[in-house]
Every structure is written in C-alpha cells, then in structure tokens.
Coordinates of C-alpha atoms in Angstrom, one line a residue:
M1 CA -1.4 20.1 -12.7
Q2 CA 1.7 19.1 -12.2
L3 CA 3.8 15.6 -12.0
I4 CA 7.1 13.9 -11.0
D5 CA 8.0 10.3 -12.7
I6 CA 10.8 9.2 -9.4
G7 CA 11.9 5.9 -11.8
V8 CA 12.3 6.2 -15.5
N9 CA 15.4 4.4 -17.6
L10 CA 16.4 7.1 -19.5
T11 CA 19.2 4.9 -20.4
N12 CA 17.7 1.7 -22.2
P13 CA 18.9 1.7 -25.3
S14 CA 15.6 1.9 -26.9
F15 CA 15.0 5.7 -26.1
A16 CA 18.8 6.2 -27.7
D17 CA 18.9 9.4 -29.9
K18 CA 15.0 9.8 -28.7
H19 CA 15.4 11.7 -25.6
Q20 CA 14.5 15.0 -26.4
A21 CA 11.4 14.0 -28.3
V22 CA 10.3 11.7 -25.2
L23 CA 11.4 14.5 -23.2
E24 CA 9.2 16.4 -24.6
R25 CA 5.7 14.6 -24.3
A26 CA 6.7 14.0 -20.8
Y27 CA 6.3 17.6 -20.5
A28 CA 3.6 18.3 -22.5
A29 CA 1.5 15.5 -20.5
G30 CA 2.5 17.1 -17.2
V31 CA 5.2 15.3 -15.7
C32 CA 7.1 18.2 -15.1
Q33 CA 10.4 16.7 -13.0
L34 CA 12.2 13.0 -13.8
V35 CA 14.5 11.1 -11.6
L36 CA 16.5 8.8 -14.0
T37 CA 17.6 5.8 -12.7
G38 CA 20.9 4.4 -12.2
T39 CA 21.4 0.2 -12.2
S40 CA 24.9 0.2 -12.6
I41 CA 28.2 2.5 -12.5
E42 CA 28.0 2.6 -15.6
G43 CA 24.2 3.5 -16.6
S44 CA 24.1 5.9 -13.3
E45 CA 27.4 8.3 -14.8
Q46 CA 25.5 7.9 -18.3
A47 CA 21.9 8.8 -16.6
L48 CA 24.1 11.5 -14.7
E49 CA 25.2 12.6 -17.9
L50 CA 22.1 12.8 -19.6
C51 CA 20.2 15.0 -16.9
R52 CA 23.4 17.9 -18.0
Q53 CA 22.8 17.7 -21.8
L54 CA 19.3 17.7 -21.4
D55 CA 18.8 20.3 -18.7
E56 CA 21.1 22.5 -18.4
A57 CA 18.8 24.5 -16.4
G58 CA 19.0 21.5 -13.6
Q59 CA 15.8 22.5 -12.7
Q60 CA 13.3 19.4 -14.2
L61 CA 16.0 16.1 -14.6
F62 CA 18.1 14.4 -11.9
S63 CA 19.1 11.2 -11.1
T64 CA 19.9 8.0 -8.8
A65 CA 23.1 6.3 -8.4
G66 CA 23.7 2.6 -7.5
I67 CA 23.9 -0.8 -8.4
H68 CA 20.6 -3.1 -9.3
P69 CA 20.9 -6.3 -7.2
H70 CA 21.2 -8.5 -10.7
S71 CA 24.5 -7.0 -11.0
A72 CA 25.5 -7.4 -7.7
S73 CA 28.1 -10.1 -9.0
D74 CA 30.1 -7.3 -10.5
W75 CA 30.8 -5.1 -7.0
T76 CA 34.1 -4.7 -6.6
A77 CA 37.2 -3.0 -4.0
D78 CA 36.3 0.1 -6.3
S79 CA 32.6 0.2 -6.8
A80 CA 32.4 2.2 -3.3
R81 CA 34.7 4.9 -4.2
H82 CA 32.9 5.3 -7.6
L83 CA 29.5 5.5 -6.0
K84 CA 30.7 7.9 -3.4
D85 CA 31.8 10.2 -6.2
L86 CA 28.5 9.9 -7.8
L87 CA 26.6 10.8 -4.9
K88 CA 28.2 13.4 -4.7
Q89 CA 26.9 15.7 -7.8
E90 CA 24.0 18.0 -7.1
R91 CA 22.1 16.1 -9.8
V92 CA 22.1 12.7 -8.2
R93 CA 19.5 12.8 -5.2
A94 CA 19.2 9.1 -3.7
V95 CA 21.6 5.8 -4.2
G96 CA 19.9 2.8 -5.8
E97 CA 18.7 1.2 -7.9
C98 CA 19.6 -1.3 -5.0
G99 CA 17.9 -3.9 -3.0
L100 CA 17.0 -7.6 -3.3
D101 CA 15.3 -9.9 -6.1
F102 CA 15.5 -13.6 -4.8
N103 CA 12.5 -13.7 -7.8
R104 CA 15.4 -14.1 -10.7
D105 CA 18.1 -14.4 -8.4
F106 CA 20.7 -13.2 -11.3
S107 CA 23.3 -12.5 -8.6
P108 CA 24.0 -15.5 -5.7
R109 CA 21.6 -14.0 -2.3
P110 CA 24.7 -13.4 -0.3
Q111 CA 26.7 -11.0 -2.8
Q112 CA 23.0 -9.3 -3.1
E113 CA 23.1 -8.4 0.8
K114 CA 26.2 -7.2 1.0
V115 CA 26.2 -5.1 -1.8
L116 CA 22.8 -3.5 -0.5
E117 CA 24.9 -3.2 2.7
E118 CA 27.0 -1.2 1.4
H119 CA 24.5 1.0 -0.5
L120 CA 22.6 1.4 3.0
A121 CA 26.1 2.5 4.2
L122 CA 27.2 4.7 1.4
A123 CA 23.2 6.5 2.2
V124 CA 24.1 6.5 5.5
E125 CA 27.2 8.4 5.6
L126 CA 26.3 11.1 3.1
Q127 CA 22.3 11.7 4.0
L128 CA 20.6 10.5 1.3
P129 CA 17.6 9.0 0.8
V130 CA 17.5 5.0 -0.9
F131 CA 15.6 3.8 -4.1
L132 CA 14.8 0.3 -3.5
H133 CA 13.8 -2.6 -5.5
E134 CA 12.6 -5.8 -4.2
R135 CA 11.1 -9.0 -5.2
D136 CA 9.9 -12.0 -3.4
A137 CA 12.5 -10.4 -0.8
D138 CA 10.7 -8.1 1.5
E139 CA 11.5 -10.8 4.8
R140 CA 15.3 -10.6 4.0
L141 CA 15.5 -6.5 3.2
L142 CA 13.3 -5.5 6.2
E143 CA 15.7 -6.8 7.9
I144 CA 18.6 -5.7 6.8
L145 CA 17.0 -2.0 6.5
R146 CA 16.2 -2.5 10.5
D147 CA 19.6 -1.7 11.5
F148 CA 20.1 0.5 9.4
R149 CA 16.9 2.7 9.4
D150 CA 16.9 5.0 12.2
R151 CA 20.6 6.7 10.5
L152 CA 18.4 7.2 6.9
P153 CA 17.1 10.2 5.8
A154 CA 14.4 8.0 4.1
A155 CA 14.1 5.3 1.7
V156 CA 11.8 4.6 -1.0
V157 CA 9.9 0.5 -2.2
H158 CA 10.2 1.5 -6.2
C159 CA 7.5 -0.3 -8.1
F160 CA 5.5 -2.0 -5.0
T161 CA 4.0 -5.1 -6.2
G162 CA 3.8 -7.2 -2.9
E163 CA 1.2 -8.2 -0.9
K164 CA -0.6 -6.5 2.4
K165 CA 1.9 -8.1 4.2
A166 CA 4.8 -6.4 2.6
L167 CA 2.6 -3.3 2.6
Y168 CA 2.3 -3.1 6.5
S169 CA 5.7 -3.8 6.8
Y170 CA 7.3 -1.1 4.9
L171 CA 4.8 1.5 6.1
D172 CA 5.8 0.3 9.9
L173 CA 9.3 1.4 8.9
D174 CA 8.5 4.4 7.5
L175 CA 8.7 3.5 4.2
H176 CA 7.7 5.2 1.2
I177 CA 5.4 3.6 -1.0
G178 CA 6.4 3.6 -5.7
I179 CA 3.1 2.6 -7.6
T180 CA 3.8 2.0 -11.6
G181 CA 1.8 0.7 -14.3
W182 CA 1.5 -2.8 -12.6
I183 CA -1.3 -1.8 -11.1
C184 CA -3.2 -1.3 -14.4
D185 CA -1.8 -5.4 -15.2
E186 CA -5.4 -6.9 -15.2
R187 CA -3.5 -10.4 -14.9
R188 CA -1.4 -9.6 -12.0
G189 CA -1.9 -6.4 -10.8
T190 CA -5.7 -7.0 -9.2
H191 CA -4.5 -7.2 -5.5
L192 CA -2.6 -3.4 -5.9
H193 CA -6.2 -2.1 -6.2
P194 CA -7.2 -2.4 -2.2
L195 CA -3.9 -2.5 -1.1
V196 CA -2.9 1.4 -2.7
R197 CA -5.7 3.0 -0.4
E198 CA -4.2 2.0 2.9
I199 CA -0.9 4.0 1.5
P200 CA -0.6 7.5 4.2
R201 CA -0.7 10.9 1.7
G202 CA 3.1 11.7 2.2
R203 CA 4.1 8.1 1.5
L204 CA 2.7 7.7 -1.9
M205 CA 4.8 8.1 -5.4
L206 CA 4.3 7.5 -9.0
E207 CA 6.6 5.8 -11.7
S208 CA 6.7 4.9 -15.2
D209 CA 10.0 2.6 -14.8
A210 CA 9.4 3.4 -19.0
P211 CA 11.1 1.7 -21.6
Y212 CA 9.2 -1.0 -19.2
L213 CA 5.6 -1.8 -17.2
L214 CA 3.8 -0.1 -20.1
P215 CA -0.2 0.7 -18.9
R216 CA -2.5 -2.2 -20.4
T217 CA -5.0 0.6 -19.9
L218 CA -3.5 2.7 -22.4
R219 CA -5.5 3.2 -25.3
P220 CA -4.6 3.3 -28.0
K221 CA -1.4 1.4 -27.4
P222 CA 2.1 2.5 -28.8
K223 CA 3.1 0.4 -32.0
N224 CA 6.2 -0.1 -30.4
G225 CA 4.9 -1.3 -27.1
R226 CA 7.7 0.7 -25.0
N227 CA 6.0 2.4 -21.7
E228 CA 7.0 6.3 -21.6
P229 CA 6.8 9.2 -19.1
A230 CA 3.7 10.7 -20.9
Y231 CA 1.6 7.6 -20.0
L232 CA 2.6 8.1 -16.2
T233 CA -1.2 9.8 -16.3
D234 CA -2.7 6.4 -16.5
V235 CA -0.9 5.2 -13.6
L236 CA -2.3 8.3 -12.2
R237 CA -5.6 7.4 -13.1
E238 CA -5.6 4.7 -12.1
V239 CA -4.4 4.8 -9.2
A240 CA -7.0 8.1 -8.3
L241 CA -9.4 5.4 -9.2
H242 CA -8.6 2.8 -6.6
R243 CA -8.2 5.4 -3.2
G244 CA -11.5 7.2 -4.4
E245 CA -9.2 10.5 -5.2
T246 CA -9.2 13.2 -7.8
Q247 CA -6.3 12.8 -10.0
E248 CA -6.0 16.4 -9.2
D249 CA -5.6 15.9 -5.9
L250 CA -4.1 12.7 -6.2
A251 CA -1.3 15.0 -9.0
T252 CA -1.0 17.3 -5.7
H253 CA -0.1 15.6 -2.7
S254 CA 1.8 12.3 -5.1
T255 CA 4.0 15.3 -6.9
A256 CA 4.3 17.1 -3.3
C257 CA 6.0 14.2 -1.7
A258 CA 7.9 13.4 -4.9
R259 CA 9.6 16.9 -4.4
A260 CA 10.0 16.1 -0.8
F261 CA 11.9 12.7 -0.8
F262 CA 14.7 13.8 -3.4
G263 CA 15.0 17.9 -2.5
L264 CA 13.9 18.8 -6.3
P265 CA 12.9 22.8 -7.1
V266 CA 9.4 24.6 -7.8
I267 CA 8.4 24.6 -11.0
S268 CA 5.8 27.4 -11.1

C-alpha cells in the first residue's frame, strides 16, 4: 500500500538534524513520496535543497514554492522574479503555499489578495498547479479563483477544514481537496466526517501538514507532540472509515490522484 503526503513542512526547525530519520519512518509506514511545502522565498529554497540532498534519484521528494498569506506583507518587487526562478526547477511541482487567511490576519487582507493574484498569474504563465491555503475566507478566495480558473491546470485547497457550502463551491470549481489530521480531532473536526464522503474520487488527497496537526487518534502519542509523515496512516484510517471505503482502496485512489496532480513518477 502506497501513500503520498502532499503537504509536509520538512523545513520546520523542529525537524532540524532529523530529516533522514523522519523520512525513513515515513517510507517504512508506506508513505513513498512527499511534497515539501514552501511558505516563503527562503523556505521554498530550503525545501528544494532538502529534496536534492535527501533524494538524489529524484523519485520520492518534491516541493512547492510560494509565500504563505501570513507573510504576504513580505512580498516585494523582486518576489515574483525569485518565485518564478524557483518554479522553473524540475523538483518544484506546484505554486504555493498561497491563499487567504482571514482568521489570524497576520497580513492586511488587501495585501493577501494582491499576493494571491500574483501567485495565480505565475501558475497560469508556467502552467503549474496551485497549493492553496484558506481560513475563514472561502467566499473571497472563490471570487478571486473564478477569474483565473479556466487558465489554471489544477488547484488544491490544502488542509480543508471548512463547511459543506465551501466544499461544494470548491468542487464546483473543479478544485482538489486535501484532508489532514484535522479529521481525527474530536473537538473541532467531526463536521468533516460526513463531508469527506462527498469528495469524488480523483479529487481527494491526503496530507500530514507535519509537524502540525498530530492526529489525536494516534496511539501511543509521541512525547514530543510533533506530527510526522509516518502518521499519515491515521489520517488514511479515519478518512476511509467515514467514506465507507477500505484503507487499501482509499490509498490507491488518493495516491493516484496526488501522482497525477503533481506529475510524480510511479514507484514500483
């Protein structure tokens, strides 16, 4: 059984000097390929470098390049040029993480919207898929995406945590949906239980968002409280349960979906 983790923050300081061990545990758990998330220019460069260092064959590690909406205020006149250079690298398979976060508002909303549009323009120009972040901003995100959608090859709403209306609106725009360990959280994720059944095959992908969102169903829990790609199996188990599918079936179609979305090689 093969799994693909479409969103892991391997550049996070909590993984410093632990990269190889984390990957070995992931591979042992059946997570055969990982997409490392870029959330800033520097972080995107670091993610790409980790791919090159830790996977010389170029079969298992890939990355994204983008600026997270929390950091939209960091956008400068040179940001588009730097991002474009990164996005032309063979290991970089998607534009992002980019989007809107009206929950924390770490950057002004007009600036978040401007930076999102810059990312989408790059995705259109380079014909790359988009790795999207959204919190409490689905209506505005949809408004912006509609202006670009016909020209974008694909886009995924990463770590979907929204309600039924938002999910249906995203699916109506032919977007993909990423599900994380949020669904394993009995305090705030139970609304996702009936919703994951509504995501069609070919549009659903799984992600750890490690080191964040440690599945609360995990037993035993790691003492350090840090999520890892190896724990994606708990997300698989929970999603399969609520979709009424076997874990093997879900692994097969979600992995095929991720491989097609990011253009990843088949691993025998």
